[in-house]
Amino acid sequence: MKAADEQKSVLKSGVKRLLGRTGFDIVRSANNLGGVDDFIPFEATMKAARAAGLSVGDYIDEVMNGTPGATQSTIDELRTLGVYQAKPDTVLEIGPGSGRYLEKTLKECAPQRYEIYETAAPWATYLVDTFDVIAQPTSGSSLTPTPDASIDLVQAHKVFNTVTFLGASRYFFEMARVTRPGGRIVFDVMTETCLDPAAVHAWATEGGSGHDSYPAAMPRRTCVDLFATLGCSLEASFLAPMGIASTEVLVFAKAA
Ligand SMILES: C[S@@+](CC[C@H](N)C(=O)[O-])C[C@H]1O[C@@H](n2cnc3c(N)ncnc32)[C@H](O)[C@@H]1O
């Protein structure tokens, strides 16, 4: 076997082993504050994506997760819901990781400013260098550097099912604070909608081994009621694939 092929095969089996163990739909950080301790290394993932001739986002969807088009289908739903029609000029994303949603968001709209809060330094640096976004100092649950009511679209994908209840809740208050009146908040959480007995059985038997913090559930009503008190009403929701089951994407609008 050639050295390059050998490297690919080692990486593939390592990734497979990781995914097999966790059922993760994830790019994990070495310093993830949510308690997930494994990670898919930046360098090796980038190399593997290049070798496959794919963008890193498409590589994660197609090769690592085996769900080609999954990211695009969420973006398509959001477009149908009019999220990009509003022409967001300022976007903030929590936990963009490889940037698979970020890249596609930039194709849908052309914001003047795109801020990221990402705890994994190598991925944050890559996103700054590649997409000219602004990496804000990330404490793990606050958006302090971002002023009140300054962002048109605040989003997080596949993040709040990897962090603790408190971490997610603290971000929720912050997301509502930084969103401008009339702006949108989009994120997914593993709600009771995603947790029928068959899904719980699948997670219990096939997922999460060695990763007690993933997948973390969050009651739908908790989100809807909390955001309502913060002036944000639920506009729409839909299911998206996550690991061996699903997650629920919630779309809120902040009162104008
Ligand atoms: C499961 S990955 C999802 C990445 C990306 N959104 C995607 O769907 O491909 C979770 C991401 O959130 C980041 N992260 C974890 N805890 C975080 C926190 N407290 N604040 C900001 N980012 C965090 C991780 O480093 C990782 O990039």
JSON list of N, CA and C in Angstrom, two decimals, residues 160-188:
[
{"chain": "A", "resi": 160, "resn": "PHE", "atom": "N", "xyz": [-26.02, 22.47, 20.45]},
{"chain": "A", "resi": 160, "resn": "PHE", "atom": "CA", "xyz": [-26.68, 22.40, 21.76]},
{"chain": "A", "resi": 160, "resn": "PHE", "atom": "C", "xyz": [-27.04, 20.97, 22.18]},
{"chain": "A", "resi": 161, "resn": "ASN", "atom": "N", "xyz": [-26.81, 20.02, 21.28]},
{"chain": "A", "resi": 161, "resn": "ASN", "atom": "CA", "xyz": [-26.96, 18.63, 21.73]},
{"chain": "A", "resi": 161, "resn": "ASN", "atom": "C", "xyz": [-25.61, 18.04, 22.13]},
{"chain": "A", "resi": 162, "resn": "THR", "atom": "N", "xyz": [-24.57, 18.90, 22.17]},
{"chain": "A", "resi": 162, "resn": "THR", "atom": "CA", "xyz": [-23.27, 18.42, 22.65]},
{"chain": "A", "resi": 162, "resn": "THR", "atom": "C", "xyz": [-22.82, 19.15, 23.91]},
{"chain": "A", "resi": 163, "resn": "VAL", "atom": "N", "xyz": [-23.61, 20.12, 24.34]},
{"chain": "A", "resi": 163, "resn": "VAL", "atom": "CA", "xyz": [-23.21, 20.86, 25.55]},
{"chain": "A", "resi": 163, "resn": "VAL", "atom": "C", "xyz": [-24.23, 20.60, 26.67]},
{"chain": "A", "resi": 164, "resn": "THR", "atom": "N", "xyz": [-23.90, 21.07, 27.84]},
{"chain": "A", "resi": 164, "resn": "THR", "atom": "CA", "xyz": [-24.78, 20.82, 28.98]},
{"chain": "A", "resi": 164, "resn": "THR", "atom": "C", "xyz": [-26.03, 21.71, 28.90]},
{"chain": "A", "resi": 165, "resn": "PHE", "atom": "N", "xyz": [-27.03, 21.37, 29.70]},
{"chain": "A", "resi": 165, "resn": "PHE", "atom": "CA", "xyz": [-28.25, 22.16, 29.78]},
{"chain": "A", "resi": 165, "resn": "PHE", "atom": "C", "xyz": [-27.93, 23.62, 30.13]},
{"chain": "A", "resi": 166, "resn": "LEU", "atom": "N", "xyz": [-27.04, 23.78, 31.12]},
{"chain": "A", "resi": 166, "resn": "LEU", "atom": "CA", "xyz": [-26.72, 25.15, 31.54]},
{"chain": "A", "resi": 166, "resn": "LEU", "atom": "C", "xyz": [-25.99, 25.93, 30.46]},
{"chain": "A", "resi": 167, "resn": "GLY", "atom": "N", "xyz": [-25.06, 25.24, 29.79]},
{"chain": "A", "resi": 167, "resn": "GLY", "atom": "CA", "xyz": [-24.31, 25.90, 28.71]},
{"chain": "A", "resi": 167, "resn": "GLY", "atom": "C", "xyz": [-25.26, 26.37, 27.62]},
{"chain": "A", "resi": 168, "resn": "ALA", "atom": "N", "xyz": [-26.17, 25.50, 27.21]},
{"chain": "A", "resi": 168, "resn": "ALA", "atom": "CA", "xyz": [-27.13, 25.86, 26.16]},
{"chain": "A", "resi": 168, "resn": "ALA", "atom": "C", "xyz": [-28.04, 26.99, 26.65]},
{"chain": "A", "resi": 169, "resn": "SER", "atom": "N", "xyz": [-28.55, 26.88, 27.87]},
{"chain": "A", "resi": 169, "resn": "SER", "atom": "CA", "xyz": [-29.49, 27.88, 28.39]},
{"chain": "A", "resi": 169, "resn": "SER", "atom": "C", "xyz": [-28.84, 29.26, 28.46]},
{"chain": "A", "resi": 170, "resn": "ARG", "atom": "N", "xyz": [-27.60, 29.28, 28.90]},
{"chain": "A", "resi": 170, "resn": "ARG", "atom": "CA", "xyz": [-26.91, 30.59, 28.99]},
{"chain": "A", "resi": 170, "resn": "ARG", "atom": "C", "xyz": [-26.74, 31.19, 27.61]},
{"chain": "A", "resi": 171, "resn": "TYR", "atom": "N", "xyz": [-26.43, 30.36, 26.62]},
{"chain": "A", "resi": 171, "resn": "TYR", "atom": "CA", "xyz": [-26.34, 30.87, 25.25]},
{"chain": "A", "resi": 171, "resn": "TYR", "atom": "C", "xyz": [-27.72, 31.38, 24.78]},
{"chain": "A", "resi": 172, "resn": "PHE", "atom": "N", "xyz": [-28.81, 30.73, 25.16]},
{"chain": "A", "resi": 172, "resn": "PHE", "atom": "CA", "xyz": [-30.13, 31.16, 24.70]},
{"chain": "A", "resi": 172, "resn": "PHE", "atom": "C", "xyz": [-30.39, 32.63, 25.08]},
{"chain": "A", "resi": 173, "resn": "PHE", "atom": "N", "xyz": [-30.10, 32.97, 26.35]},
{"chain": "A", "resi": 173, "resn": "PHE", "atom": "CA", "xyz": [-30.31, 34.35, 26.79]},
{"chain": "A", "resi": 173, "resn": "PHE", "atom": "C", "xyz": [-29.46, 35.31, 25.95]},
{"chain": "A", "resi": 174, "resn": "GLU", "atom": "N", "xyz": [-28.24, 34.89, 25.70]},
{"chain": "A", "resi": 174, "resn": "GLU", "atom": "CA", "xyz": [-27.32, 35.72, 24.94]},
{"chain": "A", "resi": 174, "resn": "GLU", "atom": "C", "xyz": [-27.79, 35.88, 23.48]},
{"chain": "A", "resi": 175, "resn": "MET", "atom": "N", "xyz": [-28.30, 34.79, 22.92]},
{"chain": "A", "resi": 175, "resn": "MET", "atom": "CA", "xyz": [-28.75, 34.84, 21.52]},
{"chain": "A", "resi": 175, "resn": "MET", "atom": "C", "xyz": [-29.89, 35.86, 21.38]},
{"chain": "A", "resi": 176, "resn": "ALA", "atom": "N", "xyz": [-30.80, 35.83, 22.34]},
{"chain": "A", "resi": 176, "resn": "ALA", "atom": "CA", "xyz": [-31.92, 36.77, 22.29]},
{"chain": "A", "resi": 176, "resn": "ALA", "atom": "C", "xyz": [-31.41, 38.21, 22.47]},
{"chain": "A", "resi": 177, "resn": "ARG", "atom": "N", "xyz": [-30.43, 38.36, 23.33]},
{"chain": "A", "resi": 177, "resn": "ARG", "atom": "CA", "xyz": [-29.90, 39.71, 23.60]},
{"chain": "A", "resi": 177, "resn": "ARG", "atom": "C", "xyz": [-29.28, 40.34, 22.35]},
{"chain": "A", "resi": 178, "resn": "VAL", "atom": "N", "xyz": [-28.46, 39.56, 21.62]},
{"chain": "A", "resi": 178, "resn": "VAL", "atom": "CA", "xyz": [-27.70, 40.16, 20.50]},
{"chain": "A", "resi": 178, "resn": "VAL", "atom": "C", "xyz": [-28.52, 40.29, 19.23]},
{"chain": "A", "resi": 179, "resn": "THR", "atom": "N", "xyz": [-29.68, 39.63, 19.18]},
{"chain": "A", "resi": 179, "resn": "THR", "atom": "CA", "xyz": [-30.50, 39.69, 17.95]},
{"chain": "A", "resi": 179, "resn": "THR", "atom": "C", "xyz": [-31.22, 41.03, 17.87]},
{"chain": "A", "resi": 180, "resn": "ARG", "atom": "N", "xyz": [-31.17, 41.62, 16.69]},
{"chain": "A", "resi": 180, "resn": "ARG", "atom": "CA", "xyz": [-31.86, 42.91, 16.54]},
{"chain": "A", "resi": 180, "resn": "ARG", "atom": "C", "xyz": [-33.36, 42.67, 16.39]},
{"chain": "A", "resi": 181, "resn": "PRO", "atom": "N", "xyz": [-34.20, 43.65, 16.74]},
{"chain": "A", "resi": 181, "resn": "PRO", "atom": "CA", "xyz": [-35.63, 43.50, 16.52]},
{"chain": "A", "resi": 181, "resn": "PRO", "atom": "C", "xyz": [-35.90, 43.16, 15.05]},
{"chain": "A", "resi": 182, "resn": "GLY", "atom": "N", "xyz": [-36.72, 42.16, 14.81]},
{"chain": "A", "resi": 182, "resn": "GLY", "atom": "CA", "xyz": [-36.99, 41.72, 13.44]},
{"chain": "A", "resi": 182, "resn": "GLY", "atom": "C", "xyz": [-36.02, 40.65, 12.96]},
{"chain": "A", "resi": 183, "resn": "GLY", "atom": "N", "xyz": [-34.96, 40.37, 13.74]},
{"chain": "A", "resi": 183, "resn": "GLY", "atom": "CA", "xyz": [-33.97, 39.38, 13.33]},
{"chain": "A", "resi": 183, "resn": "GLY", "atom": "C", "xyz": [-34.43, 37.96, 13.64]},
{"chain": "A", "resi": 184, "resn": "ARG", "atom": "N", "xyz": [-33.63, 36.99, 13.17]},
{"chain": "A", "resi": 184, "resn": "ARG", "atom": "CA", "xyz": [-33.99, 35.58, 13.35]},
{"chain": "A", "resi": 184, "resn": "ARG", "atom": "C", "xyz": [-32.95, 34.84, 14.19]},
{"chain": "A", "resi": 185, "resn": "ILE", "atom": "N", "xyz": [-33.44, 33.83, 14.88]},
{"chain": "A", "resi": 185, "resn": "ILE", "atom": "CA", "xyz": [-32.58, 32.93, 15.66]},
{"chain": "A", "resi": 185, "resn": "ILE", "atom": "C", "xyz": [-32.88, 31.52, 15.21]},
{"chain": "A", "resi": 186, "resn": "VAL", "atom": "N", "xyz": [-31.85, 30.80, 14.77]},
{"chain": "A", "resi": 186, "resn": "VAL", "atom": "CA", "xyz": [-32.02, 29.43, 14.26]},
{"chain": "A", "resi": 186, "resn": "VAL", "atom": "C", "xyz": [-31.07, 28.50, 15.01]},
{"chain": "A", "resi": 187, "resn": "PHE", "atom": "N", "xyz": [-31.60, 27.45, 15.57]},
{"chain": "A", "resi": 187, "resn": "PHE", "atom": "CA", "xyz": [-30.72, 26.43, 16.18]},
{"chain": "A", "resi": 187, "resn": "PHE", "atom": "C", "xyz": [-31.48, 25.12, 16.29]},
{"chain": "A", "resi": 188, "resn": "ASP", "atom": "N", "xyz": [-30.73, 24.04, 16.45]},
{"chain": "A", "resi": 188, "resn": "ASP", "atom": "CA", "xyz": [-31.39, 22.75, 16.64]},
{"chain": "A", "resi": 188, "resn": "ASP", "atom": "C", "xyz": [-31.13, 22.23, 18.04]}
]
